[in-house]
């Protein structure tokens, strides 16, 4: 029977019973009073707890990676002090220093290095205010661990992707330029990353454009092509920013070319062309 055909008193009775049941259902305190955005002080306390755990388990590489991930997630939580997260209280609570310490301790661990580079990039990206960005950009220890990560894991696409992204901000501090220009291998590694680390789709497009494509070619292996289009786009874009920052000082232009070899110019042009296509 359709609702419209039910007696009016019966409908009123059912409505009354429904409301009565709703009132009697248990309701948690969180449902009655949903928590508001956390304050910077609360986020600082959570950060100190994570940092303390990192200090206690410093020799455990996997735990360091997890804790760095927790710090990144902490930043993205809503707050009444900063959108999208109260980065400055987190930094003041020791997040960056703990990350640097973990990266120094586990230099040979690509997962720790990748997570650390990504965390440093996130905390100085455009999503935070200038004070937060300056706190990282002006820290020379940040540039040191980034250069060390790129040197130790030059063949790891994921480390290169986040390390170069972080260097794009770190090189805004001109006092860090000497560190990158000191060792020729640093710029060589950036150039190599632009050339070698490309997405599977990019390679497949090249194969389809070739005169004699291999019809029996297998699907690209995930390990061989660890980057997606967005990763490739960002890696090349941030690499270009690194070289732009370095060449803002006129006297360093020749140093950049000498340090990275003549391939710097050709790879930058290729990267610009690729970015145009990817975008």
Short mmCIF file of C-alpha atoms in Angstrom, two decimals:
data_model
loop_
_atom_site.label_atom_id
_atom_site.label_comp_id
_atom_site.label_asym_id
_atom_site.label_seq_id
_atom_site.Cartn_x
_atom_site.Cartn_y
_atom_site.Cartn_z
CA UNK A 1 0.00 0.00 0.00
CA UNK A 2 1.29 3.42 -0.95
CA UNK A 3 2.00 5.95 1.79
CA UNK A 4 -0.75 8.20 0.48
CA UNK A 5 -3.30 5.44 1.09
CA UNK A 6 -2.33 4.89 4.73
CA UNK A 7 -4.59 6.36 7.43
CA UNK A 8 -3.31 9.74 8.64
CA UNK A 9 -3.19 8.64 12.28
CA UNK A 10 -1.08 5.61 11.32
CA UNK A 11 1.47 7.82 9.54
CA UNK A 12 1.64 10.18 12.52
CA UNK A 13 2.17 7.22 14.84
CA UNK A 14 5.04 5.85 12.72
CA UNK A 15 6.66 9.29 12.58
CA UNK A 16 6.38 9.61 16.35
CA UNK A 17 7.99 6.18 16.87
CA UNK A 18 10.83 6.99 14.48
CA UNK A 19 11.70 10.21 16.32
CA UNK A 20 11.52 8.40 19.65
CA UNK A 21 13.97 5.74 18.44
CA UNK A 22 16.37 8.41 17.17
CA UNK A 23 16.45 10.10 20.57
CA UNK A 24 17.20 6.83 22.34
CA UNK A 25 20.02 5.73 20.02
CA UNK A 26 23.48 6.04 21.64
CA UNK A 27 25.47 8.98 20.35
CA UNK A 28 29.18 9.43 20.99
CA UNK A 29 30.66 12.63 22.35
CA UNK A 30 32.49 13.12 19.04
CA UNK A 31 29.18 12.98 17.17
CA UNK A 32 27.49 15.41 19.56
CA UNK A 33 30.46 17.79 19.60
CA UNK A 34 32.62 17.27 16.50
CA UNK A 35 36.21 18.44 17.11
CA UNK A 36 37.23 21.72 15.52
CA UNK A 37 40.54 22.42 13.80
CA UNK A 38 43.60 21.66 15.90
CA UNK A 39 45.63 24.57 17.17
CA UNK A 40 49.32 25.05 16.47
CA UNK A 41 50.06 24.02 20.05
CA UNK A 42 48.26 20.72 19.61
CA UNK A 43 50.03 20.04 16.33
CA UNK A 44 53.33 20.86 18.00
CA UNK A 45 52.61 18.30 20.72
CA UNK A 46 51.84 15.62 18.13
CA UNK A 47 55.03 16.50 16.27
CA UNK A 48 57.14 16.21 19.43
CA UNK A 49 55.69 12.74 20.04
CA UNK A 50 56.68 11.64 16.53
CA UNK A 51 60.13 13.23 16.83
CA UNK A 52 60.68 11.46 20.16
CA UNK A 53 59.83 8.16 18.51
CA UNK A 54 62.26 8.91 15.67
CA UNK A 55 65.00 9.64 18.20
CA UNK A 56 64.30 6.43 20.10
CA UNK A 57 64.28 4.26 16.96
CA UNK A 58 66.92 6.11 14.98
CA UNK A 59 68.61 2.89 13.83
CA UNK A 60 65.37 1.51 12.37
CA UNK A 61 65.19 2.72 8.76
CA UNK A 62 61.64 1.52 8.15
CA UNK A 63 60.39 3.26 11.31
CA UNK A 64 62.10 6.47 10.23
CA UNK A 65 60.33 6.29 6.87
CA UNK A 66 56.98 5.76 8.58
CA UNK A 67 57.53 8.65 10.98
CA UNK A 68 58.50 10.99 8.15
CA UNK A 69 55.25 9.97 6.45
CA UNK A 70 53.39 10.75 9.68
CA UNK A 71 54.94 14.22 9.75
CA UNK A 72 53.79 14.83 6.18
CA UNK A 73 50.26 13.72 7.07
CA UNK A 74 50.33 15.94 10.12
CA UNK A 75 50.99 19.00 8.00
CA UNK A 76 47.94 18.33 5.85
CA UNK A 77 45.49 18.23 8.75
CA UNK A 78 43.19 21.28 9.03
CA UNK A 79 44.16 23.95 11.50
CA UNK A 80 43.12 27.38 12.64
CA UNK A 81 46.68 28.68 12.31
CA UNK A 82 47.67 27.83 8.74
CA UNK A 83 46.12 26.32 5.67
CA UNK A 84 46.45 23.47 4.84
CA UNK A 85 48.35 22.80 8.07
CA UNK A 86 50.26 24.62 10.83
CA UNK A 87 53.69 24.06 9.31
CA UNK A 88 55.60 26.52 11.51
CA UNK A 89 54.63 24.89 14.86
CA UNK A 90 55.56 21.54 13.32
CA UNK A 91 58.95 22.85 12.22
CA UNK A 92 59.56 24.52 15.59
CA UNK A 93 58.80 21.18 17.25
CA UNK A 94 61.76 19.64 15.41
CA UNK A 95 60.22 17.95 12.36
CA UNK A 96 62.80 19.18 9.85
CA UNK A 97 65.79 18.49 12.11
CA UNK A 98 64.52 14.98 12.83
CA UNK A 99 64.07 14.34 9.11
CA UNK A 100 67.59 15.56 8.35
CA UNK A 101 68.96 13.35 11.11
CA UNK A 102 67.14 10.31 9.70
CA UNK A 103 68.48 11.03 6.21
CA UNK A 104 72.03 11.38 7.53
CA UNK A 105 71.74 8.15 9.49
CA UNK A 106 70.32 6.11 6.60
CA UNK A 107 72.13 7.57 3.58
CA UNK A 108 72.05 4.26 1.69
CA UNK A 109 68.32 3.64 2.20
CA UNK A 110 66.43 4.92 -0.86
CA UNK A 111 63.02 4.79 0.87
CA UNK A 112 64.18 7.03 3.73
CA UNK A 113 65.87 9.42 1.31
CA UNK A 114 62.83 9.61 -0.95
CA UNK A 115 60.47 10.22 1.99
CA UNK A 116 62.82 12.80 3.49
CA UNK A 117 63.19 14.71 0.22
CA UNK A 118 59.45 14.69 -0.27
CA UNK A 119 58.84 15.96 3.26
CA UNK A 120 61.34 18.82 2.83
CA UNK A 121 59.74 19.72 -0.49
CA UNK A 122 56.23 19.74 1.00
CA UNK A 123 57.28 22.04 3.83
CA UNK A 124 58.71 24.68 1.52
CA UNK A 125 56.22 24.46 -1.33
CA UNK A 126 53.78 27.18 -2.32
CA UNK A 127 51.16 25.81 0.07
CA UNK A 128 52.83 27.38 3.10
CA UNK A 129 53.66 30.95 4.04
CA UNK A 130 57.01 32.69 3.47
CA UNK A 131 58.19 32.26 7.07
CA UNK A 132 57.87 28.50 6.82
CA UNK A 133 59.58 28.41 3.45
CA UNK A 134 62.44 30.60 4.71
CA UNK A 135 62.97 28.33 7.72
CA UNK A 136 63.87 25.50 5.34
CA UNK A 137 65.46 27.38 2.45
CA UNK A 138 67.86 29.19 4.78
CA UNK A 139 68.91 25.97 6.52
CA UNK A 140 72.14 24.89 4.80
CA UNK A 141 71.83 21.42 6.33
CA UNK A 142 68.79 20.89 4.10
CA UNK A 143 70.85 21.47 0.95
CA UNK A 144 73.59 19.17 2.25
CA UNK A 145 71.28 16.18 2.76
CA UNK A 146 69.59 16.81 -0.59
CA UNK A 147 72.89 16.84 -2.47
CA UNK A 148 74.01 13.73 -0.56
CA UNK A 149 70.75 11.94 -1.40
CA UNK A 150 71.07 12.70 -5.10
CA UNK A 151 74.69 11.56 -5.10
CA UNK A 152 74.02 8.29 -3.25
CA UNK A 153 70.89 7.41 -5.26
CA UNK A 154 71.51 8.89 -8.69
CA UNK A 155 69.91 5.82 -10.26
CA UNK A 156 66.68 5.98 -8.26
CA UNK A 157 63.94 7.88 -10.07
CA UNK A 158 61.78 8.47 -7.00
CA UNK A 159 64.64 9.92 -4.97
CA UNK A 160 65.61 12.15 -7.89
CA UNK A 161 62.02 13.28 -8.41
CA UNK A 162 61.59 14.58 -4.84
CA UNK A 163 65.19 15.62 -4.28
CA UNK A 164 65.22 17.89 -7.33
CA UNK A 165 61.83 19.28 -6.32
CA UNK A 166 63.23 20.24 -2.91
CA UNK A 167 66.41 21.66 -4.48
CA UNK A 168 64.26 23.94 -6.61
CA UNK A 169 63.38 25.74 -3.37
CA UNK A 170 66.69 25.25 -1.54
CA UNK A 171 68.60 26.95 -4.37
CA UNK A 172 66.60 30.13 -3.78
CA UNK A 173 69.18 30.64 -1.05
CA UNK A 174 72.27 31.78 -2.98
CA UNK A 175 74.54 30.66 -0.15
CA UNK A 176 73.75 27.07 -1.13
CA UNK A 177 74.94 27.49 -4.72
CA UNK A 178 78.57 26.79 -3.93
CA UNK A 179 77.56 23.40 -2.52
CA UNK A 180 75.98 22.36 -5.81
CA UNK A 181 78.75 23.80 -7.98
CA UNK A 182 81.53 22.32 -5.86
CA UNK A 183 80.99 18.75 -7.03
CA UNK A 184 80.52 18.29 -10.78
CA UNK A 185 78.57 15.07 -10.16
CA UNK A 186 75.63 16.95 -8.58
CA UNK A 187 74.66 18.78 -11.76
CA UNK A 188 75.55 15.72 -13.82
CA UNK A 189 73.00 13.74 -11.79
CA UNK A 190 70.31 16.37 -12.34
CA UNK A 191 71.00 16.38 -16.08
CA UNK A 192 70.93 12.57 -16.13
CA UNK A 193 67.61 12.54 -14.26
CA UNK A 194 66.04 14.83 -16.87
CA UNK A 195 67.33 12.58 -19.63
CA UNK A 196 66.76 9.11 -18.16
CA UNK A 197 63.76 9.20 -15.84
CA UNK A 198 60.71 9.34 -18.06
CA UNK A 199 57.25 7.91 -17.90
CA UNK A 200 56.23 4.73 -19.69
CA UNK A 201 53.68 6.63 -21.73
CA UNK A 202 56.37 8.96 -23.02
CA UNK A 203 58.49 6.02 -24.20
CA UNK A 204 55.46 4.29 -25.74
CA UNK A 205 54.64 7.40 -27.75
CA UNK A 206 58.20 7.43 -29.07
CA UNK A 207 57.88 3.76 -30.06
CA UNK A 208 54.62 4.42 -31.89
CA UNK A 209 56.26 7.25 -33.84
CA UNK A 210 59.17 5.09 -34.94
CA UNK A 211 59.24 3.77 -38.52
CA UNK A 212 59.54 0.14 -37.47
CA UNK A 213 57.71 -0.35 -34.17
CA UNK A 214 58.07 -3.69 -32.46
CA UNK A 215 54.62 -5.28 -32.58
CA UNK A 216 55.65 -7.97 -30.12
CA UNK A 217 56.95 -5.50 -27.56
CA UNK A 218 55.82 -6.31 -24.03
CA UNK A 219 54.13 -3.87 -21.71
CA UNK A 220 56.61 -1.55 -19.95
CA UNK A 221 57.98 -2.88 -16.71
CA UNK A 222 57.02 -0.84 -13.64
CA UNK A 223 60.59 -0.85 -12.34
CA UNK A 224 61.89 0.39 -15.69
CA UNK A 225 59.39 3.26 -15.81
CA UNK A 226 58.78 4.29 -12.20
CA UNK A 227 57.42 7.74 -13.06
CA UNK A 228 54.00 8.73 -14.30
CA UNK A 229 53.35 11.73 -16.52
CA UNK A 230 52.92 14.11 -13.59
CA UNK A 231 56.15 12.93 -11.95
CA UNK A 232 58.06 13.36 -15.20
CA UNK A 233 56.58 16.81 -15.75
CA UNK A 234 57.44 17.92 -12.20
CA UNK A 235 60.96 16.45 -12.28
CA UNK A 236 61.88 18.29 -15.45
CA UNK A 237 60.15 21.47 -14.36
CA UNK A 238 61.92 21.56 -11.00
CA UNK A 239 65.26 20.74 -12.64
CA UNK A 240 64.83 23.77 -14.88
CA UNK A 241 64.09 25.91 -11.80
CA UNK A 242 67.29 24.65 -10.13
CA UNK A 243 69.38 25.75 -13.12
CA UNK A 244 67.51 29.06 -13.35
CA UNK A 245 68.24 29.76 -9.68
CA UNK A 246 71.92 28.90 -10.14
CA UNK A 247 72.30 31.13 -13.20
CA UNK A 248 70.63 34.15 -11.59
CA UNK A 249 74.15 35.09 -10.54
CA UNK A 250 75.82 36.14 -13.85
CA UNK A 251 79.27 34.96 -12.77
CA UNK A 252 77.92 31.45 -12.19
CA UNK A 253 76.56 30.86 -15.69
CA UNK A 254 79.84 29.50 -17.01
CA UNK A 255 80.37 27.53 -13.80
CA UNK A 256 77.01 25.83 -14.29
CA UNK A 257 77.87 24.88 -17.87
CA UNK A 258 81.34 23.70 -16.87
CA UNK A 259 80.06 21.73 -13.89
CA UNK A 260 77.30 19.99 -15.78
CA UNK A 261 79.07 19.72 -19.10
CA UNK A 262 77.76 20.94 -22.45
CA UNK A 263 74.81 18.58 -22.07
CA UNK A 264 73.21 21.07 -19.66
CA UNK A 265 72.00 23.33 -22.45
CA UNK A 266 70.75 20.53 -24.70
CA UNK A 267 68.97 18.73 -21.85
CA UNK A 268 67.31 21.94 -20.64
CA UNK A 269 66.01 22.59 -24.15
CA UNK A 270 64.78 19.00 -24.39
CA UNK A 271 63.12 19.33 -20.97
CA UNK A 272 61.35 22.53 -22.02
CA UNK A 273 60.09 20.84 -25.17
CA UNK A 274 58.92 17.81 -23.19
CA UNK A 275 57.09 19.97 -20.63
CA UNK A 276 55.29 21.75 -23.46
CA UNK A 277 54.13 18.41 -24.82
CA UNK A 278 53.17 16.99 -21.41
CA UNK A 279 51.19 20.06 -20.48
#
